[in-house]
Every structure is written in C-alpha cells, then in structure tokens.
Coordinates of C-alpha atoms and ligand atoms in Angstrom, one line a residue:
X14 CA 65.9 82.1 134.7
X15 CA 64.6 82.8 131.4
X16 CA 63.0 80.0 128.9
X17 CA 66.1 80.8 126.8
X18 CA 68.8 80.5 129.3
X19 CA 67.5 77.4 130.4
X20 CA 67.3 76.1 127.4
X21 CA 71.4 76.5 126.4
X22 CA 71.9 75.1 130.0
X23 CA 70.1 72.4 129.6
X24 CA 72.3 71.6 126.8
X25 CA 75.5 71.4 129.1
X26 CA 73.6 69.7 131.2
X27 CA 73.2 66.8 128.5
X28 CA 76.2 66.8 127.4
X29 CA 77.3 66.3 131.4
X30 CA 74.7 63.3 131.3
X31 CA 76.2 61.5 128.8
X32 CA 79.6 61.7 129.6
X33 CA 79.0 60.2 133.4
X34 CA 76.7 57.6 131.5
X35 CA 79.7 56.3 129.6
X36 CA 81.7 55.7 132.4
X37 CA 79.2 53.8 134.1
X38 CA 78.1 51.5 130.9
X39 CA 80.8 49.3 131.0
X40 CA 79.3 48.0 134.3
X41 CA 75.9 46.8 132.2
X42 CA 76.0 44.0 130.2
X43 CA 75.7 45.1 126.6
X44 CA 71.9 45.1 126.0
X45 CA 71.0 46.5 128.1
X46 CA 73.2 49.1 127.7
X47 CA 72.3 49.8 124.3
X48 CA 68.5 49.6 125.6
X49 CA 69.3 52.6 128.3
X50 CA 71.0 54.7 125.9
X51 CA 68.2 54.7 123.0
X52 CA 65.7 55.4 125.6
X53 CA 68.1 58.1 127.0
X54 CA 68.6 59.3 123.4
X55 CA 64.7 59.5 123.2
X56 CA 64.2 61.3 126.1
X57 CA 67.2 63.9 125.5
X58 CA 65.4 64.6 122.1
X59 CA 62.1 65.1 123.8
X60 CA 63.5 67.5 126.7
X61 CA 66.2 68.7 124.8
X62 CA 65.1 68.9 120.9
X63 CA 67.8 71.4 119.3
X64 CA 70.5 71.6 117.1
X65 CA 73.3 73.4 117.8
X66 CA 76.3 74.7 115.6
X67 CA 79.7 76.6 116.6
X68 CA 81.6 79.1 114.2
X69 CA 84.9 79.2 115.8
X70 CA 86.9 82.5 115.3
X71 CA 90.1 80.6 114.5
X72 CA 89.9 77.2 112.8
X73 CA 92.7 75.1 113.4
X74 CA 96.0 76.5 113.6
X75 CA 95.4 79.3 111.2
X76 CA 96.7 83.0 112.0
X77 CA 93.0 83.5 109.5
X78 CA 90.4 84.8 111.6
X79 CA 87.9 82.6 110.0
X80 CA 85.0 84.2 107.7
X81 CA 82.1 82.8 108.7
X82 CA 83.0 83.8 112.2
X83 CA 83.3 87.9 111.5
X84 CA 80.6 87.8 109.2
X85 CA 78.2 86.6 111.7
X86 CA 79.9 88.9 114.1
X87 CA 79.0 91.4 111.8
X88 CA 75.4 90.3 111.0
X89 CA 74.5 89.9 114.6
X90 CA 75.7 93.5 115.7
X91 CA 73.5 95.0 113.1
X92 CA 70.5 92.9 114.1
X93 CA 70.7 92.1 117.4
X94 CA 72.7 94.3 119.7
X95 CA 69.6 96.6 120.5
X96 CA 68.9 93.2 122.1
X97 CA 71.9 91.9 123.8
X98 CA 72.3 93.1 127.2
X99 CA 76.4 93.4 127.5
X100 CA 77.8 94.7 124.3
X101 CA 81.2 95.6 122.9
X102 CA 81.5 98.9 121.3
X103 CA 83.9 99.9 118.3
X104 CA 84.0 103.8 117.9
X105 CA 84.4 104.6 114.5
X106 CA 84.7 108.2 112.2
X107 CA 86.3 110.2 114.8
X108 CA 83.5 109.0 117.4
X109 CA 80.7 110.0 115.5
X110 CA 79.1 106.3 115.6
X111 CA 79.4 103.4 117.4
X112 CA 79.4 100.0 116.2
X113 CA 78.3 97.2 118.8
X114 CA 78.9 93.8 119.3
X115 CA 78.1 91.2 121.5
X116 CA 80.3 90.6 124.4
X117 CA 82.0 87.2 125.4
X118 CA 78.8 85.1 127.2
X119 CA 76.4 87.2 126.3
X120 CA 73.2 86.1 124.1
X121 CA 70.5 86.9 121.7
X122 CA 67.8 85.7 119.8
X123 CA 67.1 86.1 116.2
X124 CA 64.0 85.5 114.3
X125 CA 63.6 84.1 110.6
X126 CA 60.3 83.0 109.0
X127 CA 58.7 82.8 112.3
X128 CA 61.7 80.1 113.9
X129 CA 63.5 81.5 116.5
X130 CA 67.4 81.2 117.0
X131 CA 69.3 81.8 119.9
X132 CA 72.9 83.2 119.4
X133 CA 75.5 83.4 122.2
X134 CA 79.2 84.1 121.9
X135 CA 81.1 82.5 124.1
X136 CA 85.3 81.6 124.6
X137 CA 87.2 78.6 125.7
X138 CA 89.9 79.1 127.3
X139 CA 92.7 76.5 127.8
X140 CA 92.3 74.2 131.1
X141 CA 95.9 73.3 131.4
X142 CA 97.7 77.0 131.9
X143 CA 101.3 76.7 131.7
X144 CA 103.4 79.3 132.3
X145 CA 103.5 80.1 128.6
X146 CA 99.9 80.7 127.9
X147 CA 99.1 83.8 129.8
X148 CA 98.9 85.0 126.8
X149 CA 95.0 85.8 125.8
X150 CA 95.3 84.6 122.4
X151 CA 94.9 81.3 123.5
X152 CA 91.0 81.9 124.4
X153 CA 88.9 80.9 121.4
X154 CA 85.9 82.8 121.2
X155 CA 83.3 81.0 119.1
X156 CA 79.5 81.7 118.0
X157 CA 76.5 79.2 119.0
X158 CA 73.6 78.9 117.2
X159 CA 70.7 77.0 118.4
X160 CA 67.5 76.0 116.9
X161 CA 65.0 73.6 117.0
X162 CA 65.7 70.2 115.5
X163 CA 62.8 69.9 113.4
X164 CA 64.1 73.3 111.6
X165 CA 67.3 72.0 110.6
X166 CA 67.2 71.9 106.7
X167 CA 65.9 75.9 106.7
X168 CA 68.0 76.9 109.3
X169 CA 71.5 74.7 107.7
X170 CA 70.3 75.5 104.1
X171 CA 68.7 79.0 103.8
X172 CA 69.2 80.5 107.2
X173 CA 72.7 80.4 107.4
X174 CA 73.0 81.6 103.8
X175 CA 70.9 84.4 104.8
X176 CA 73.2 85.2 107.5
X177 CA 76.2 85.5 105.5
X178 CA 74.5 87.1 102.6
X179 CA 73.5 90.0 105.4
X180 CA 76.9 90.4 106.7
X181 CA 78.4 90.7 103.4
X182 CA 76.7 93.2 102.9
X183 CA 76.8 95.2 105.6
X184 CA 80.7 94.8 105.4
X185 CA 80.6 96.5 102.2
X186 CA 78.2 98.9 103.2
X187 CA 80.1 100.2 106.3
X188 CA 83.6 99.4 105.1
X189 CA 86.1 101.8 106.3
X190 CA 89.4 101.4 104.6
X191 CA 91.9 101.4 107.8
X192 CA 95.5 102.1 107.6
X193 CA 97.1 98.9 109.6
X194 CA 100.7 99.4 111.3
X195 CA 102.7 96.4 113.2
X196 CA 103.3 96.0 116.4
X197 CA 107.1 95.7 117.2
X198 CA 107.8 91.8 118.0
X199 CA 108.3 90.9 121.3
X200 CA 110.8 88.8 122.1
X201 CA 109.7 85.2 122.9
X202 CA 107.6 86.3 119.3
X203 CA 104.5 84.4 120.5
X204 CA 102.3 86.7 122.5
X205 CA 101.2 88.9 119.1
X206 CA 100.3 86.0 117.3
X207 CA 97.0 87.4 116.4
X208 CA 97.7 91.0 117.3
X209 CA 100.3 91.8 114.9
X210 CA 98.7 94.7 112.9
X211 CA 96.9 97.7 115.0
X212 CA 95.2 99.9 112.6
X213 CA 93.6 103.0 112.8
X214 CA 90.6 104.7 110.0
X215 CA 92.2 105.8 106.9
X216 CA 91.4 109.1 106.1
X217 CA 94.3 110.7 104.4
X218 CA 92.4 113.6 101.4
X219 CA 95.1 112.8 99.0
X220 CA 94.3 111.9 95.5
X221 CA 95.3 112.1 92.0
X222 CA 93.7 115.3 91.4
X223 CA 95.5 117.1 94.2
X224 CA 98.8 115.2 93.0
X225 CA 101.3 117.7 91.8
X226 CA 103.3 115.9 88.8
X227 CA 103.6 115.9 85.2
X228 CA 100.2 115.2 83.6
X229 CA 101.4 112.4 81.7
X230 CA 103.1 110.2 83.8
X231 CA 100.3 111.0 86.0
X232 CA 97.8 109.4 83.4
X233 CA 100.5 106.4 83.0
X234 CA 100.0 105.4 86.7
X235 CA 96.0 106.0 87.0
X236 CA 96.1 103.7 83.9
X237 CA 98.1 101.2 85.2
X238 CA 96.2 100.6 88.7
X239 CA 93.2 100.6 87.2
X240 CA 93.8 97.9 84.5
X241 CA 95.5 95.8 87.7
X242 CA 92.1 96.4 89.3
X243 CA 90.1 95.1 86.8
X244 CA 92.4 92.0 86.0
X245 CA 91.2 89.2 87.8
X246 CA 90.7 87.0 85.4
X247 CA 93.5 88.1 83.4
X248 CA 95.9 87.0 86.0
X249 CA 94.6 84.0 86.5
X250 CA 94.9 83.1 82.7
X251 CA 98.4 83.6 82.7
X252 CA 99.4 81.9 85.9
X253 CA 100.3 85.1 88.1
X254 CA 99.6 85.9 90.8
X255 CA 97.1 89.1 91.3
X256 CA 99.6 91.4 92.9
X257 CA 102.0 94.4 91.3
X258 CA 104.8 96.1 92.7
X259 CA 105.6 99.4 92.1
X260 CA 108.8 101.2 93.7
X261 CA 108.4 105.4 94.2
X262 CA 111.9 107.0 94.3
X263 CA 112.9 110.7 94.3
X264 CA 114.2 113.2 97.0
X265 CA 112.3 113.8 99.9
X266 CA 109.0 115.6 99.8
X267 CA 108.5 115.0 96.9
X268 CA 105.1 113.1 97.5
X269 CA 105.5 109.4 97.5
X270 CA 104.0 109.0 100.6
X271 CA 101.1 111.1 99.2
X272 CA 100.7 109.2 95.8
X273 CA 100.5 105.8 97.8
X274 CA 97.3 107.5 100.1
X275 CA 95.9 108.5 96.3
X276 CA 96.6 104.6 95.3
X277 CA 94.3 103.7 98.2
X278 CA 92.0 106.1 97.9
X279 CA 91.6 105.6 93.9
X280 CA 91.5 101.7 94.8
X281 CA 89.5 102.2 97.7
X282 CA 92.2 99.7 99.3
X283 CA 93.7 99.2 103.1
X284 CA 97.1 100.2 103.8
X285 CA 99.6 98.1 105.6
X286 CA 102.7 99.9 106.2
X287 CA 105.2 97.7 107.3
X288 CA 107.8 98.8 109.6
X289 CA 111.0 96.2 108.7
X290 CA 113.0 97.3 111.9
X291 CA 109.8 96.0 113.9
X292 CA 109.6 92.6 112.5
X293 CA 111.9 90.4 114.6
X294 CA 112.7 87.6 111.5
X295 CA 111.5 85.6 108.5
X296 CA 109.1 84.0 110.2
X297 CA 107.0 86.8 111.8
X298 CA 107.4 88.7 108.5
X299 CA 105.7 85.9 107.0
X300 CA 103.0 85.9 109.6
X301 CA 102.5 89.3 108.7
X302 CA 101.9 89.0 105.1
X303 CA 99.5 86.4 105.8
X304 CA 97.6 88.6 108.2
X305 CA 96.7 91.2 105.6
X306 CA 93.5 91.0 103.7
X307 CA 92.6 91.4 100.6
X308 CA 91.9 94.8 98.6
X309 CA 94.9 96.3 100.0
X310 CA 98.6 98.3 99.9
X311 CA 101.4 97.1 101.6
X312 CA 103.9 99.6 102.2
X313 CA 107.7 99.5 103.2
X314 CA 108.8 103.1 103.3
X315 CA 112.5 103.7 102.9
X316 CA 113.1 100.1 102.3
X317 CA 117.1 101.6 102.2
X318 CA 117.2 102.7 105.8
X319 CA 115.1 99.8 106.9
X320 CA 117.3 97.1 106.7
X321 CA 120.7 96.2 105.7
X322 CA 119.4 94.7 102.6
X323 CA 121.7 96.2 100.8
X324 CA 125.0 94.5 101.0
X325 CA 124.2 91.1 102.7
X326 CA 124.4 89.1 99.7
X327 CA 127.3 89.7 99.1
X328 CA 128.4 89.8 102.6
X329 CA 127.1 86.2 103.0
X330 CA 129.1 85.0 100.2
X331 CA 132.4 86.6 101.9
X332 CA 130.9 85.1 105.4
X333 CA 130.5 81.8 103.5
X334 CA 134.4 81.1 102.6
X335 CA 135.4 81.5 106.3
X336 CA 132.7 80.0 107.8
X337 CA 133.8 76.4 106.5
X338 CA 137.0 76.3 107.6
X339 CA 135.8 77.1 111.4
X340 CA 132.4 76.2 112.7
X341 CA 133.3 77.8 116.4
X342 CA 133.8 81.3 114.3
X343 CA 130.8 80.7 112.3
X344 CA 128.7 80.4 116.1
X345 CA 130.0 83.5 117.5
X346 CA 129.8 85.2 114.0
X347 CA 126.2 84.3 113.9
X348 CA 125.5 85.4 117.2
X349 CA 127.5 88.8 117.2
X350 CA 125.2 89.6 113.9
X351 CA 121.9 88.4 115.7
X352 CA 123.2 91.0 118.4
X353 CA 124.3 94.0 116.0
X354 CA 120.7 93.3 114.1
X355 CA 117.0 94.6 115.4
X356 CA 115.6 92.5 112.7
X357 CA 116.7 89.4 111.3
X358 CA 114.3 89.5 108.4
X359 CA 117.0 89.1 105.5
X360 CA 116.6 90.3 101.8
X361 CA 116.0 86.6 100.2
X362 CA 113.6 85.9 103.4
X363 CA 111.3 89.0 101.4
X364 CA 112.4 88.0 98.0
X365 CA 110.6 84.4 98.7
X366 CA 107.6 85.6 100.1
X367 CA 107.3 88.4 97.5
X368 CA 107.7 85.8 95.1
X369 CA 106.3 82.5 96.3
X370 CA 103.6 82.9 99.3
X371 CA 101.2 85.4 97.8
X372 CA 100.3 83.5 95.0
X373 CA 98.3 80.9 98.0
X374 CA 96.2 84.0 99.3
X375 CA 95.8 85.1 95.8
X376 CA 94.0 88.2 95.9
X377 CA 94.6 91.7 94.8
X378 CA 97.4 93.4 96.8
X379 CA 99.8 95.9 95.4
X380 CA 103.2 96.4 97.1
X381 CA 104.5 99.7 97.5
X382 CA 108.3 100.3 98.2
X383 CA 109.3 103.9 98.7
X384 CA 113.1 104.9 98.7
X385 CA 115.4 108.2 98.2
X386 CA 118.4 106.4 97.1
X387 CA 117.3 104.0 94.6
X388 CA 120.7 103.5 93.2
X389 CA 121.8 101.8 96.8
X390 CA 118.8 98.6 96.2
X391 CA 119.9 95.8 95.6
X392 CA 119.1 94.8 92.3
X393 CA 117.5 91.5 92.6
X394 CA 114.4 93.4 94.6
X395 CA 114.4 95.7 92.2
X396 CA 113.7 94.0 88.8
X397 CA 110.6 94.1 86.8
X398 CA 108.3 91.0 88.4
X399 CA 108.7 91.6 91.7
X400 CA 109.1 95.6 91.4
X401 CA 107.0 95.7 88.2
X402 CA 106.5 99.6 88.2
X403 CA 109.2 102.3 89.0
X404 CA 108.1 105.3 89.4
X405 CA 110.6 108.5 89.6
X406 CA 109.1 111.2 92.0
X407 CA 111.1 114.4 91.3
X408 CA 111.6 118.3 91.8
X409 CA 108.6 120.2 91.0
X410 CA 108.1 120.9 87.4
X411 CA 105.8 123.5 85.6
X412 CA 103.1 121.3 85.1
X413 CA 103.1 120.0 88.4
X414 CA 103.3 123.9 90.2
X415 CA 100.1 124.3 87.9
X416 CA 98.3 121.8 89.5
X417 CA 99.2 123.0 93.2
X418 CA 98.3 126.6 92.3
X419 CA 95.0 125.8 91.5
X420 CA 94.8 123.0 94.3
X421 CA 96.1 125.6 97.3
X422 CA 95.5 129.1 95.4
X423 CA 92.6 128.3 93.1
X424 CA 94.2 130.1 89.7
X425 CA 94.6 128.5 86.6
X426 CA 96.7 131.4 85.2
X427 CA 98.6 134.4 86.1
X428 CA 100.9 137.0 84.8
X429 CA 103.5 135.4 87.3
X430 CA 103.5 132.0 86.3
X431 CA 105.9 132.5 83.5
X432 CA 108.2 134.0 85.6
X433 CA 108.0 130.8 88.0
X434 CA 107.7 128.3 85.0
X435 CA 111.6 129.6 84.0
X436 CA 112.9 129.8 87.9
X437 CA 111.8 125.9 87.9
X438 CA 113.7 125.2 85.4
X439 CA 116.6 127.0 86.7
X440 CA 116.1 125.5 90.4
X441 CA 115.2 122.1 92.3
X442 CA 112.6 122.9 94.6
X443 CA 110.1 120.1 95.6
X444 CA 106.4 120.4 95.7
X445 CA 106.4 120.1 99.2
X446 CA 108.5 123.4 99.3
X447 CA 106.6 124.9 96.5
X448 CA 103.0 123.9 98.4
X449 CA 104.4 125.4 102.0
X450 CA 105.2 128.6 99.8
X451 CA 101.5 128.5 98.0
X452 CA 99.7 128.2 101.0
X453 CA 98.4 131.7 103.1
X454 CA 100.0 132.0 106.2
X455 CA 97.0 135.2 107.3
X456 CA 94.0 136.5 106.2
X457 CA 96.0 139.6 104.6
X458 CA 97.7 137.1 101.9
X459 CA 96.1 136.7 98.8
X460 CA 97.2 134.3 95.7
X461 CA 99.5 137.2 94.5
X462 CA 101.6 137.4 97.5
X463 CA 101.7 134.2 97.6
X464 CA 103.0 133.7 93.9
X465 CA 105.7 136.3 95.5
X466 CA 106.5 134.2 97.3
X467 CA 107.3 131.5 96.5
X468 CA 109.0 133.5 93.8
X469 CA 111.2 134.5 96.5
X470 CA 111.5 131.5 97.5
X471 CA 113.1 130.2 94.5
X472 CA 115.0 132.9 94.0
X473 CA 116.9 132.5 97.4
X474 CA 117.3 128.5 96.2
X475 CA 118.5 129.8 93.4
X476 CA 121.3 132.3 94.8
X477 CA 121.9 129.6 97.6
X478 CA 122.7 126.5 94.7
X479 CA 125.4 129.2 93.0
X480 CA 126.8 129.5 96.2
X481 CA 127.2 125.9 96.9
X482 CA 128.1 125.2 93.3
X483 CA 131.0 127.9 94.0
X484 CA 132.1 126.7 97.2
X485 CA 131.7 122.9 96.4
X486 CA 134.4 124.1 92.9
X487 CA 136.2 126.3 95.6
X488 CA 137.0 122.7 97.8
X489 CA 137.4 121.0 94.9
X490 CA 140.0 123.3 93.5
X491 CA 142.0 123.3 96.9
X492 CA 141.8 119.5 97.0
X493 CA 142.8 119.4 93.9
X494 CA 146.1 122.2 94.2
X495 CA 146.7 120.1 97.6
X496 CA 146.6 117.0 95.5
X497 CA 149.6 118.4 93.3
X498 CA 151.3 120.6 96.0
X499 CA 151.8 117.0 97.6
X500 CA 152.8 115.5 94.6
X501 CA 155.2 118.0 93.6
X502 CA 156.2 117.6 97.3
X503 CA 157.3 113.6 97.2
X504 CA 159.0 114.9 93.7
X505 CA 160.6 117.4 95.8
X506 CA 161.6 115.2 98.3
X507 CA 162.5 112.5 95.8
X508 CA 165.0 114.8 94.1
X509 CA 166.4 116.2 97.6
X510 CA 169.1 113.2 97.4
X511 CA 170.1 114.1 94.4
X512 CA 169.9 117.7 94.3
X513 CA 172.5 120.0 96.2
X514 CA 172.3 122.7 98.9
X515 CA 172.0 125.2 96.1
X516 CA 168.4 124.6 95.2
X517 CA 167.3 124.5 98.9
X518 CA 167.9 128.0 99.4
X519 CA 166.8 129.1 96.0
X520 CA 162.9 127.9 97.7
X521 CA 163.7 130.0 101.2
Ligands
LIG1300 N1 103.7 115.8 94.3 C1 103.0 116.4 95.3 N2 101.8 116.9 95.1 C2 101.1 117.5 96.1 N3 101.6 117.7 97.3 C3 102.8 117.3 97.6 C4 103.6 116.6 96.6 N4 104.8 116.3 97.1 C5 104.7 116.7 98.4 N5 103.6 117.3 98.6 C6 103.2 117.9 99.9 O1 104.3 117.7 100.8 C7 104.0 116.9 101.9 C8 105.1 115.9 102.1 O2 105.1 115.0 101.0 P1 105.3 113.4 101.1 O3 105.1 113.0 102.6 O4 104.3 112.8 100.2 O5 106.8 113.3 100.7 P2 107.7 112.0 100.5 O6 108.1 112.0 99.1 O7 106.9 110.8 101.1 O8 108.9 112.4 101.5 P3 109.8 111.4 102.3 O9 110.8 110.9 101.3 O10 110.5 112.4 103.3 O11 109.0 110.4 103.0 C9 102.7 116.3 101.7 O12 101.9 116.4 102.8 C10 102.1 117.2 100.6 O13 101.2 118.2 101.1
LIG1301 MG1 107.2 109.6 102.8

C-alpha cells in the first residue's frame, strides 16, 4: 500500500472512529467524555493532519453540472493524467487526439510551491435502491482534495484559484464548439435527467463568405450579430435579457440551415438544435433550455412541421366553451389529445420560457427558428421581442450566383454571366440548385461547361414554369367553364318546370 493510499484510508478510517465513538459516549459521564474526545481530537490531528475538500459534480438539485467541478476535471486531465493509472478517454477532431481524464476511484497527486495534493475522483452512489433509481444519474461523482492542515490558507486561498485560473484556460484553449442534439424523452421522463443533449464536434465549413445572398442584406445580418456580440453591458442597461431571435424563412434549399452554421461559426458559438417532436412536455423543454450553456445557438428547424403550434390557441378557446359545461368530456378530451400528441410542449409553454426563464441564466444565446411557410406561425411567436430579426431566404439572385461562381468555380466574371443574370430574373431557382449545377461532376468539366450548365438548367426551369403556368390556367379555365356549365345547369333545371317539351328537344 502506498504512503498516499494510506493516507485517504486513514481518513475513512477516522471518520468510522468517530461515528462508533458517539454511540458509545452517552455511556460516560460528561467529563469525561469531553476529556476522551479532545484527546481523540489531538491524536486524530497528529495521525491524521489533513484537510480535505469535495467539489461535487451536481450541487443540490440542479440539472447545472457545477463549475468548479469540470474545471478541475479539466485542470487535472491536463496535469495529471500522465499520472493517474485508470483514465477516461474523450476522442476528439475525428480521432486525431485524445483527451484523458481520471476515472471514477482513481487518484493523483499534484504539486504546488513544493506542498503536495492528493486528488481522487470518486462517486456515491445511493444506499437505498428502489426500483426507480437504476438509473445511473443518481451516482454523484465528486473531486477530493487533500492537503496538509498546516497548508490550508495557500492551498484554500491561492491554490484553488490557481486551479480554476488553469482550467479556464485550457477550456478556452481547447474549446471545440459542438453541435448538441436531444435525446427523445423516455417515458417515465426521469432517466435523461442529465443526459438530455448528446452532441457531436461542430465542423460544418459554412460561413458568410461562402453564403450566396444579396450583398446587402448579407452586411445587415453580419452587422447585427456582431453588435449583439458585443452588447453585454448594453443589455444589461436596459433591463433585457442578452439573447435575440431571429426567424429564417424561404423555400427549401435556399440556405437557412447553412447561414445558422455561418452564425456559429462567425460567433464561434455551440449549436443546440432542438427537435420539438422529441421533447415529451413543458417541463422537459424547460429542462432543456436550462441545460444549454452559454455562447450558443439554439435551433428549432421547421418550427411549422414540429408542432401543432399553429392553431392551438385558438383551438383551446373553442375547447374552453365545452369543456365547462362537462368535466367527464373534458377528461377524455384531454386524454384523446395526450394520445393524438408526441409532444405535449404547447406554444405558450415556449412563449414563457422564450420570454421569462432566460433572463435567470442570462448569458448570450441567440435563438434560431427556421420555417418555409412563415405565413402559417402563429403570430404571437413571431413578433419583434421574441423573434427580433426575420430574415427572408429566397431564390437565387444575381448577386448571390456571383458569389457561388467564384465560391465553386473560382470566376469573378464571364461572357456567360449576363446571360444567366437575365434567366434569374426570368426563373426561381435556389442556390442550392444553382450550386449542384456549378459544381464539376469529372475532371473533363471546366467552369465553362459548367456555366452551360446551369444555363441549361434554367432554361429547362424556365420551359417547365410556362408549362405549369399553362396547365395550372388550363385547370383553372375547366373549373371555371365547369363552374358555369353547372350553373347554367341548376338554371336549366330551374326553368324545366316552367318551360315546355319544345325547348327540350331544341338541346337534343
Ligand atoms: N444561400 C446559399 N449559399 C450557399 N450555398 C447554399 C445556399 N443555399 C443553399 N446552399 C447549398 O445547398 C445546400 C442545402 O442548403 P440548406 O440546407 O442550407 O437549405 P435550407 O434552406 O436549410 O433547406 P431546408 O428548408 O430544406 O432545410 C447547402 O449544403 C449548400 O451547399
Ligand atoms: Mg435546413
């Protein structure tokens, strides 16, 4: 058994002592009770002289893994895990390093101005398992630090700062912006308590420059994120809380999901994208939001398909008037809906928290909803304050094509770009199209077959929009003779009564 080992058992071992000891006192007579246990007290300081202190990963009931705790999770796997024997290892960058950390129980010695500290991680887990608490979240890892007594002021006072000074660092150093998804509930909703977001590394190589869109609205939005980056303080002055929301709309493909990657790569923020269907109610959505950190995006993609957050105001209000008059409806009402939905996370459930709970974690997050059918929102999650920005994502302009062309072909100019500046204006493509058509498909193509085309391309959209154009009047036309064929029908039929034989066989 090593010095060290001995010494953190020799702890428990204490603490053991003392806890028969008080069992026994009440069987001394008080004196000379307090007599054994200053003497004991003596000698545990002389055997046992050290000061130990736990960082616990959670604190209290918080869903917050606690800072102190990852920081010196953090500091110790840069300093120490060429020492510790058991180690857990995180691959990061597509495997091309390794970042180690201590395993549960396992323990290491730090050194600072010639004291030495002993670190070991350790976990409690729960005595009394019921049959709820398989779950592993209920295990509480913690950090112990151990020093000599006599050390106590450098170790509480300068050490310890040290420590978290270090692991700052290194988490700004080595910070790798992660793209975060949730896990779908599961039903009894406890069990991902503290596994709600799995992420992966961010590394999506979108960003303004290779955004294809017109120059100045580009410039609009690049101003706009970076004065919300910089205003801190501003926020604070006028009682808001540091977040924006900004709402992309336009036809598929048209790069919303790409301009959000550019937002987090600009920002050098996380992304959260939040899947609604996945969220089982209010209360786990809430959980969520809590869970995210600082520095970050939090998407909902086609907030539209996600949810029926459409209508159900004004469903709710129909609901409402029936519901009174029979509370046995109402149940099985409630309970046929609870069936019909995945989610039970309702529109003013994300109104509050979009509103209200924010403002406690109160650091920059921007909040990101993408839609194709913006005129299907409801309004209320729409206006300015809680969707401050909207942004309009459309069909590929001139001025965006530019910016592909030199992105995927490298040419600023060609003889062929006026003829494609006047078939964009004559057709809806979007850049996605336009980049598939850009892009060489073999080593024969070169940027002027590839300005053909997509020439081509847009021609063929072109000729296929007349033809829907005439077929979609052609419909209309028939609908529209069928409208008065019937019409003149009913008066046909109307004026039988009155009308003889005669006229009959004038229509055979
Ligand atoms: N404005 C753009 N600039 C550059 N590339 C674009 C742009 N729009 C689309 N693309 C290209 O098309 C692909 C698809 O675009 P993206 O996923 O951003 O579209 P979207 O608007 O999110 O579509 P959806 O509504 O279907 O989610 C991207 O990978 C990108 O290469
Ligand atoms: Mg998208």
């Amino acid at each position: 058994m090593t010095g060290d080992h001995y010494m953190t058992q020799l702890g428990s071992a204490m603490a053991g002592i003392m806890f028969v000891w008080a069992i026994f006192r009440q069987w001394f007579p008080q004196e000379l009770g307090e007599q054994i246990e200053k003497y004991f007290h003596k000698l545990v300081s002389y055997v046992y002289p050290y000061l130990q202190i736990t960082f616990h990963e959670y604190q209290g009931d918080g869903f917050e893994r606690s800072k102190a705790y990852v920081t010196i999770e953090r500091y110790l796997s840069a300093n120490s895990s060429n020492r510790a024997k058991r180690l857990k290892a995180n691959v990061i960058k597509d495997c091309q390093s390794v970042v180690l950390s201590m395993d549960d129980y396992e323990e290491v010695t730090d050194e600072f101005k010639g004291i030495k500290i002993w670190w070991t991680s350790s976990k409690t887990i729960p005595q009394q398992r019921s049959i709820f608490s398989y779950r592993d979240d209920d295990e509480r890892r913690y950090y112990k630090l151990t020093c000599h007594r006599k050390n106590r002021d450098i170790i509480t006072k300068v050490y310890l700062r040290h420590v978290f000074d270090e692991g700052e660092a290194i988490a700004v150093k080595t910070r790798q912006r992660k793209l975060y998804t949730n896990n779908k509930s599961e039903s009894g909703g406890w069990r991902s308590k503290r596994t709600m977001w799995s992420h992966i590394i961010f590394e999506h190589p979108s960003t303004f420059d290779t955004l294809a869109m017109d120059p100045k609205k580009k410039k609009d939005i690049l101003n706009d994120l970076r004065t919300f980056s910089r205003s801190k303080d501003y926020y604070k002055k006028v009682g808001k809380s540091w977040k924006r929301g900004y709402l992309l709309y336009g036809p598929p493909g048209t790069g919303k999901s790409s301009m959000i990657a550019a937002m987090a790569n600009l920002l050098e923020y996380d992304i959260y994208d939040l899947e609604l269907t996945s969220v089982k109610d209010n209360t786990d959505l809430r959980k969520l939001l809590i869970d995210t950190s600082s520095k970050s995006i939090i998407v909902i993609e086609d907030i539209d398909c996600s949810l029926d957050l459409t209508g159900q105001r004004k469903e709710k209000k129909e609901d409402d008037k029936g519901e009174e008059k029979d509370p046995i409806a109402k149940k099985a009402k409630k309970e046929k809906d609870n069936d019909n939905k995945g989610s039970e996370v309702t529109l003013s459930g994300l109104l509050n928290f979009i509103d209200g709970l924010w403002s406690a974690c109160g650091s920059e997050r921007l909040i990101v909803f993408t839609t194709n059918y913006i005129e299907k929102l409801d309004p209320a999650l729409i206006r300015r304050g809680r969707m401050d920005k909207h942004i309009e994502l459309s069909y590929c302009c001139f001025e965006a094509f530019k910016v592909l062309a030199k992105n995927y072909l490298d040419l600023e100019s060609h003889e062929l770009f006026a003829t494609i500046s006047r078939l964009l204006e004559e057709t809806n493509m979007t850049p996605a199209d336009v980049a598939e058509n850009l892009m060489p498909k073999s080593d024969e193509e070169n940027a002027e077959s590839c300005l053909n085309n997509l020439i081509k391309s847009l021609e063929d959209a072109k000729e296929e929009a007349r033809l829907k154009a005439v077929e979609e009047a052609r419909i209309k036309a028939e609908e529209e003779a069928g409208e008065k064929s019937e019409e003149n029908g009913e008066k046909v039929e109307e004026s039988e009564g009155k009308i003889g034989d005669g006229e009959e066989k004038d229509d055979i």
